[in-house]
């Protein structure tokens, strides 16, 4: 079956612009996670969704970051007024009750 | 305190040899799960193996086995007969809150970079 998909795969944006990153989880997976990974670093937790609600937003770095999930499926991570330090790979993962399945990531470059 | 600690930023192993990647964890939950993921240079995250806190047997998946020592709170990954394709970053992760039926927090370690030498 289809895995987790993310779009776009690459995004180059100018500092100060807003960006939207999309995650399409595996059908039926109720849990959805967003992570950020800077070059050569580990995974930084951003936000977790159970269904459409986000019980844990503690990882969002600032109020410029927001995320939503609709219909218990697709999720969008929005970064407003992007800064150069936002440059990273943004990974999305979904799970049913076991391991997480990761998407290929979106590489964001802020110039 | 760190939830997941991987103390080896980098490891080398000779091809065909076995290697152990260390992972210790910290939780007050009685029911939790431990995972290992592989991330090759291509960037994809690949699930390798899972160990539940109540599982009595150590998990094994092909050449991968998890040396689970609950009292020591360690969950080391053992890769037998290393292959060149095993060169990658390896992340240990823990899922808590399983019994609560609600939020299940997942925490990742900082990773170990394994390089297999021909």
mmCIF file of C-alpha atoms in Angstrom:
data_model
loop_
_atom_site.group_PDB
_atom_site.id
_atom_site.type_symbol
_atom_site.label_atom_id
_atom_site.label_comp_id
_atom_site.label_asym_id
_atom_site.label_seq_id
_atom_site.Cartn_x
_atom_site.Cartn_y
_atom_site.Cartn_z
ATOM 1 C CA UNK A 1 0.000 0.000 0.000
ATOM 2 C CA UNK A 2 0.962 3.655 -0.175
ATOM 3 C CA UNK A 3 3.345 4.961 2.427
ATOM 4 C CA UNK A 4 3.570 8.385 3.990
ATOM 5 C CA UNK A 5 3.975 11.101 1.402
ATOM 6 C CA UNK A 6 5.190 14.650 1.854
ATOM 7 C CA UNK A 7 5.169 17.623 -0.441
ATOM 8 C CA UNK A 8 7.040 19.452 -1.670
ATOM 9 C CA UNK A 9 10.196 17.372 -1.535
ATOM 10 C CA UNK A 10 12.294 20.521 -1.734
ATOM 11 C CA UNK A 11 11.404 24.111 -0.988
ATOM 12 C CA UNK A 12 13.616 27.153 -1.355
ATOM 13 C CA UNK A 13 12.153 30.345 0.020
ATOM 14 C CA UNK A 14 13.277 33.845 0.826
ATOM 15 C CA UNK A 15 13.623 34.968 4.408
ATOM 16 C CA UNK A 16 10.367 36.458 5.661
ATOM 17 C CA UNK A 17 8.078 34.449 3.407
ATOM 18 C CA UNK A 18 5.514 31.932 4.642
ATOM 19 C CA UNK A 19 5.711 28.247 3.696
ATOM 20 C CA UNK A 20 3.315 25.328 3.933
ATOM 21 C CA UNK A 21 4.502 21.752 4.179
ATOM 22 C CA UNK A 22 2.084 18.903 3.592
ATOM 23 C CA UNK A 23 1.954 15.381 4.977
ATOM 24 C CA UNK A 24 -0.306 12.589 3.753
ATOM 25 C CA UNK A 25 -0.202 9.744 6.296
ATOM 26 C CA UNK A 26 -0.932 6.098 5.734
ATOM 27 C CA UNK A 27 -4.666 5.568 5.519
ATOM 28 C CA UNK A 28 -6.137 4.602 8.883
ATOM 29 C CA UNK A 29 -3.207 5.809 10.956
ATOM 30 C CA UNK A 30 -4.618 7.957 13.737
ATOM 31 C CA UNK A 31 -1.315 9.268 15.071
ATOM 32 C CA UNK A 32 0.756 11.771 13.115
ATOM 33 C CA UNK A 33 4.071 13.345 14.126
ATOM 34 C CA UNK A 34 6.150 16.198 12.747
ATOM 35 C CA UNK A 35 9.897 16.328 13.323
ATOM 36 C CA UNK A 36 12.688 18.612 12.198
ATOM 37 C CA UNK A 37 16.173 17.405 11.387
ATOM 38 C CA UNK A 38 19.029 19.806 10.837
ATOM 39 C CA UNK A 39 22.063 18.644 8.859
ATOM 40 C CA UNK A 40 23.846 15.835 10.681
ATOM 41 C CA UNK A 41 21.611 16.126 13.715
ATOM 42 C CA UNK A 42 18.972 13.976 15.381
ATOM 43 C CA UNK A 43 15.226 14.360 15.183
ATOM 44 C CA UNK A 44 13.665 17.331 16.940
ATOM 45 C CA UNK A 45 10.023 16.684 17.890
ATOM 46 C CA UNK A 46 7.659 19.446 16.782
ATOM 47 C CA UNK A 47 4.042 18.357 17.222
ATOM 48 C CA UNK A 48 1.864 15.280 17.579
ATOM 49 C CA UNK A 49 -1.702 14.708 16.375
ATOM 50 C CA UNK A 50 -4.122 12.061 17.581
ATOM 51 C CA UNK A 51 -6.933 12.263 15.102
ATOM 52 C CA UNK A 52 -7.452 15.966 14.431
ATOM 53 C CA UNK A 53 -6.381 17.177 17.853
ATOM 54 C CA UNK A 54 -2.874 18.052 18.910
ATOM 55 C CA UNK A 55 -2.328 17.036 22.546
ATOM 56 C CA UNK A 56 1.329 17.968 22.399
ATOM 57 C CA UNK A 57 2.522 21.151 20.710
ATOM 58 C CA UNK A 58 5.439 21.542 23.067
ATOM 59 C CA UNK A 59 8.069 21.116 20.381
ATOM 60 C CA UNK A 60 6.995 24.001 18.169
ATOM 61 C CA UNK A 61 10.012 26.366 18.255
ATOM 62 C CA UNK A 62 8.047 29.620 18.156
ATOM 63 C CA UNK A 63 4.641 31.089 17.422
ATOM 64 C CA UNK A 64 5.689 31.360 13.779
ATOM 65 C CA UNK A 65 5.083 27.593 13.575
ATOM 66 C CA UNK A 66 1.607 26.120 13.423
ATOM 67 C CA UNK A 67 0.067 22.889 12.243
ATOM 68 C CA UNK A 68 -3.332 21.480 11.563
ATOM 69 C CA UNK A 69 -4.822 18.177 10.592
ATOM 70 C CA UNK A 70 -8.163 17.759 8.918
ATOM 71 C CA UNK A 71 -10.380 14.713 8.520
ATOM 72 C CA UNK A 72 -7.962 12.674 10.587
ATOM 73 C CA UNK A 73 -5.755 12.504 7.546
ATOM 74 C CA UNK A 74 -3.699 15.211 5.812
ATOM 75 C CA UNK A 75 -1.644 17.556 7.965
ATOM 76 C CA UNK A 76 -0.126 20.913 7.089
ATOM 77 C CA UNK A 77 2.806 22.501 8.898
ATOM 78 C CA UNK A 78 2.970 26.251 8.340
ATOM 79 C CA UNK A 79 5.989 28.414 9.037
ATOM 80 C CA UNK A 80 5.362 32.150 8.919
ATOM 81 C CA UNK A 81 8.018 34.779 8.312
ATOM 82 C CA UNK A 82 10.692 32.154 7.716
ATOM 83 C CA UNK A 83 14.166 32.645 9.126
ATOM 84 C CA UNK A 84 17.447 31.108 8.009
ATOM 85 C CA UNK A 85 17.550 28.941 11.130
ATOM 86 C CA UNK A 86 14.352 27.259 9.904
ATOM 87 C CA UNK A 87 16.388 25.574 7.162
ATOM 88 C CA UNK A 88 16.200 21.832 7.796
ATOM 89 C CA UNK A 89 14.507 18.638 6.670
ATOM 90 C CA UNK A 90 10.972 18.383 8.002
ATOM 91 C CA UNK A 91 9.883 14.790 8.518
ATOM 92 C CA UNK A 92 6.373 13.522 9.023
ATOM 93 C CA UNK A 93 5.517 10.111 10.475
ATOM 94 C CA UNK A 94 2.296 8.246 11.091
ATOM 95 C CA UNK A 95 1.479 5.217 13.178
ATOM 96 C CA UNK A 96 -1.426 3.019 14.129
ATOM 97 C CA UNK A 97 -0.310 1.488 17.388
ATOM 98 C CA UNK A 98 3.212 0.366 16.712
ATOM 99 C CA UNK A 99 6.196 1.718 14.905
ATOM 100 C CA UNK A 100 6.200 5.012 13.092
ATOM 101 C CA UNK A 101 6.326 5.092 9.323
ATOM 102 C CA UNK A 102 8.199 8.079 8.005
ATOM 103 C CA UNK A 103 7.741 10.093 4.876
ATOM 104 C CA UNK A 104 10.674 11.106 2.676
ATOM 105 C CA UNK A 105 10.787 14.580 4.198
ATOM 106 C CA UNK A 106 10.696 18.124 2.866
ATOM 107 C CA UNK A 107 14.041 19.874 2.592
ATOM 108 C CA UNK A 108 13.475 23.547 3.396
ATOM 109 C CA UNK A 109 16.117 26.105 2.514
ATOM 110 C CA UNK A 110 15.630 29.697 3.583
ATOM 111 C CA UNK A 111 17.860 32.138 1.716
ATOM 112 C CA UNK B 1 17.534 14.156 32.151
ATOM 113 C CA UNK B 2 17.677 12.833 28.611
ATOM 114 C CA UNK B 3 14.922 10.376 27.802
ATOM 115 C CA UNK B 4 17.061 8.485 25.303
ATOM 116 C CA UNK B 5 20.842 8.475 25.445
ATOM 117 C CA UNK B 6 23.087 7.217 22.687
ATOM 118 C CA UNK B 7 26.648 7.716 23.875
ATOM 119 C CA UNK B 8 28.440 6.703 20.681
ATOM 120 C CA UNK B 9 28.350 9.495 18.085
ATOM 121 C CA UNK B 10 30.327 7.321 15.673
ATOM 122 C CA UNK B 11 31.355 3.679 15.329
ATOM 123 C CA UNK B 12 33.490 1.680 12.927
ATOM 124 C CA UNK B 13 33.105 -2.029 12.297
ATOM 125 C CA UNK B 14 34.854 -4.429 9.968
ATOM 126 C CA UNK B 15 32.679 -6.041 7.333
ATOM 127 C CA UNK B 16 31.263 -9.406 8.511
ATOM 128 C CA UNK B 17 31.883 -8.561 12.158
ATOM 129 C CA UNK B 18 29.148 -7.955 14.744
ATOM 130 C CA UNK B 19 28.611 -4.523 16.294
ATOM 131 C CA UNK B 20 26.626 -3.247 19.274
ATOM 132 C CA UNK B 21 25.073 0.206 19.313
ATOM 133 C CA UNK B 22 24.252 1.456 22.797
ATOM 134 C CA UNK B 23 20.987 2.979 23.962
ATOM 135 C CA UNK B 24 19.830 3.781 27.474
ATOM 136 C CA UNK B 25 16.459 5.246 28.341
ATOM 137 C CA UNK B 26 14.654 6.934 31.185
ATOM 138 C CA UNK B 27 10.954 6.573 31.908
ATOM 139 C CA UNK B 28 8.610 6.159 34.842
ATOM 140 C CA UNK B 29 6.021 4.363 32.722
ATOM 141 C CA UNK B 30 5.577 0.641 33.268
ATOM 142 C CA UNK B 31 4.427 0.085 29.703
ATOM 143 C CA UNK B 32 6.592 1.472 26.932
ATOM 144 C CA UNK B 33 8.128 0.482 23.630
ATOM 145 C CA UNK B 34 11.633 0.781 22.263
ATOM 146 C CA UNK B 35 12.516 1.131 18.598
ATOM 147 C CA UNK B 36 15.545 1.307 16.403
ATOM 148 C CA UNK B 37 15.578 3.135 13.082
ATOM 149 C CA UNK B 38 18.208 3.312 10.351
ATOM 150 C CA UNK B 39 18.787 6.446 8.315
ATOM 151 C CA UNK B 40 21.085 5.976 5.296
ATOM 152 C CA UNK B 41 22.629 8.930 3.523
ATOM 153 C CA UNK B 42 19.518 9.081 1.320
ATOM 154 C CA UNK B 43 17.672 10.449 4.371
ATOM 155 C CA UNK B 44 14.805 7.983 4.661
ATOM 156 C CA UNK B 45 14.017 6.608 8.104
ATOM 157 C CA UNK B 46 13.748 2.830 8.105
ATOM 158 C CA UNK B 47 12.179 0.911 10.989
ATOM 159 C CA UNK B 48 14.395 -1.976 12.119
ATOM 160 C CA UNK B 49 13.159 -3.546 15.322
ATOM 161 C CA UNK B 50 10.753 -3.126 18.241
ATOM 162 C CA UNK B 51 10.834 -4.257 21.881
ATOM 163 C CA UNK B 52 7.882 -3.931 24.237
ATOM 164 C CA UNK B 53 8.589 -3.410 27.914
ATOM 165 C CA UNK B 54 6.636 -6.538 28.833
ATOM 166 C CA UNK B 55 8.187 -8.740 26.167
ATOM 167 C CA UNK B 56 10.145 -11.476 27.883
ATOM 168 C CA UNK B 57 12.210 -12.418 24.866
ATOM 169 C CA UNK B 58 14.703 -10.122 23.206
ATOM 170 C CA UNK B 59 13.429 -9.006 19.811
ATOM 171 C CA UNK B 60 15.168 -10.288 16.696
ATOM 172 C CA UNK B 61 14.701 -9.378 13.038
ATOM 173 C CA UNK B 62 17.116 -11.104 10.708
ATOM 174 C CA UNK B 63 20.612 -9.781 11.441
ATOM 175 C CA UNK B 64 19.241 -7.319 13.996
ATOM 176 C CA UNK B 65 18.648 -8.167 17.624
ATOM 177 C CA UNK B 66 17.820 -5.982 20.574
ATOM 178 C CA UNK B 67 19.645 -6.683 23.829
ATOM 179 C CA UNK B 68 16.979 -5.549 26.288
ATOM 180 C CA UNK B 69 18.080 -5.188 29.906
ATOM 181 C CA UNK B 70 15.099 -3.737 31.711
ATOM 182 C CA UNK B 71 16.700 -3.287 35.111
ATOM 183 C CA UNK B 72 19.569 -1.359 33.556
ATOM 184 C CA UNK B 73 17.194 0.509 31.226
ATOM 185 C CA UNK B 74 19.228 -0.341 28.197
ATOM 186 C CA UNK B 75 18.138 -1.436 24.729
ATOM 187 C CA UNK B 76 21.253 -2.001 22.693
ATOM 188 C CA UNK B 77 21.056 -2.909 19.008
ATOM 189 C CA UNK B 78 23.246 -5.768 17.839
ATOM 190 C CA UNK B 79 23.954 -6.107 14.136
ATOM 191 C CA UNK B 80 25.517 -9.418 13.207
ATOM 192 C CA UNK B 81 27.650 -10.031 10.119
ATOM 193 C CA UNK B 82 27.916 -6.343 9.170
ATOM 194 C CA UNK B 83 27.541 -5.431 5.523
ATOM 195 C CA UNK B 84 28.692 -2.335 3.665
ATOM 196 C CA UNK B 85 25.045 -1.354 3.255
ATOM 197 C CA UNK B 86 24.710 -1.108 7.028
ATOM 198 C CA UNK B 87 26.677 2.149 6.988
ATOM 199 C CA UNK B 88 24.146 4.711 8.182
ATOM 200 C CA UNK B 89 22.885 6.696 11.166
ATOM 201 C CA UNK B 90 21.043 4.602 13.734
ATOM 202 C CA UNK B 91 18.464 6.110 16.067
ATOM 203 C CA UNK B 92 17.016 4.617 19.223
ATOM 204 C CA UNK B 93 13.510 5.775 20.182
ATOM 205 C CA UNK B 94 11.032 5.222 23.000
ATOM 206 C CA UNK B 95 7.243 5.378 23.022
ATOM 207 C CA UNK B 96 5.561 6.110 26.341
ATOM 208 C CA UNK B 97 1.941 6.305 27.437
ATOM 209 C CA UNK B 98 0.904 3.067 25.812
ATOM 210 C CA UNK B 99 -1.447 1.962 28.588
ATOM 211 C CA UNK B 100 -3.103 5.355 28.956
ATOM 212 C CA UNK B 101 -4.830 4.891 25.638
ATOM 213 C CA UNK B 102 -4.211 8.509 24.753
ATOM 214 C CA UNK B 103 -1.143 10.453 23.856
ATOM 215 C CA UNK B 104 1.860 8.331 23.089
ATOM 216 C CA UNK B 105 4.966 10.439 23.178
ATOM 217 C CA UNK B 106 7.894 9.266 21.079
ATOM 218 C CA UNK B 107 11.404 10.459 21.884
ATOM 219 C CA UNK B 108 14.474 9.891 19.716
ATOM 220 C CA UNK B 109 18.115 9.713 20.699
ATOM 221 C CA UNK B 110 20.809 11.760 18.975
ATOM 222 C CA UNK B 111 21.940 8.832 16.849
ATOM 223 C CA UNK B 112 25.078 6.811 16.174
ATOM 224 C CA UNK B 113 26.841 6.967 12.833
ATOM 225 C CA UNK B 114 28.003 3.490 11.871
ATOM 226 C CA UNK B 115 30.621 3.001 9.201
ATOM 227 C CA UNK B 116 31.348 -0.486 7.915
ATOM 228 C CA UNK B 117 34.893 -0.947 6.672
ATOM 229 C CA UNK B 118 35.591 -3.388 3.819
#
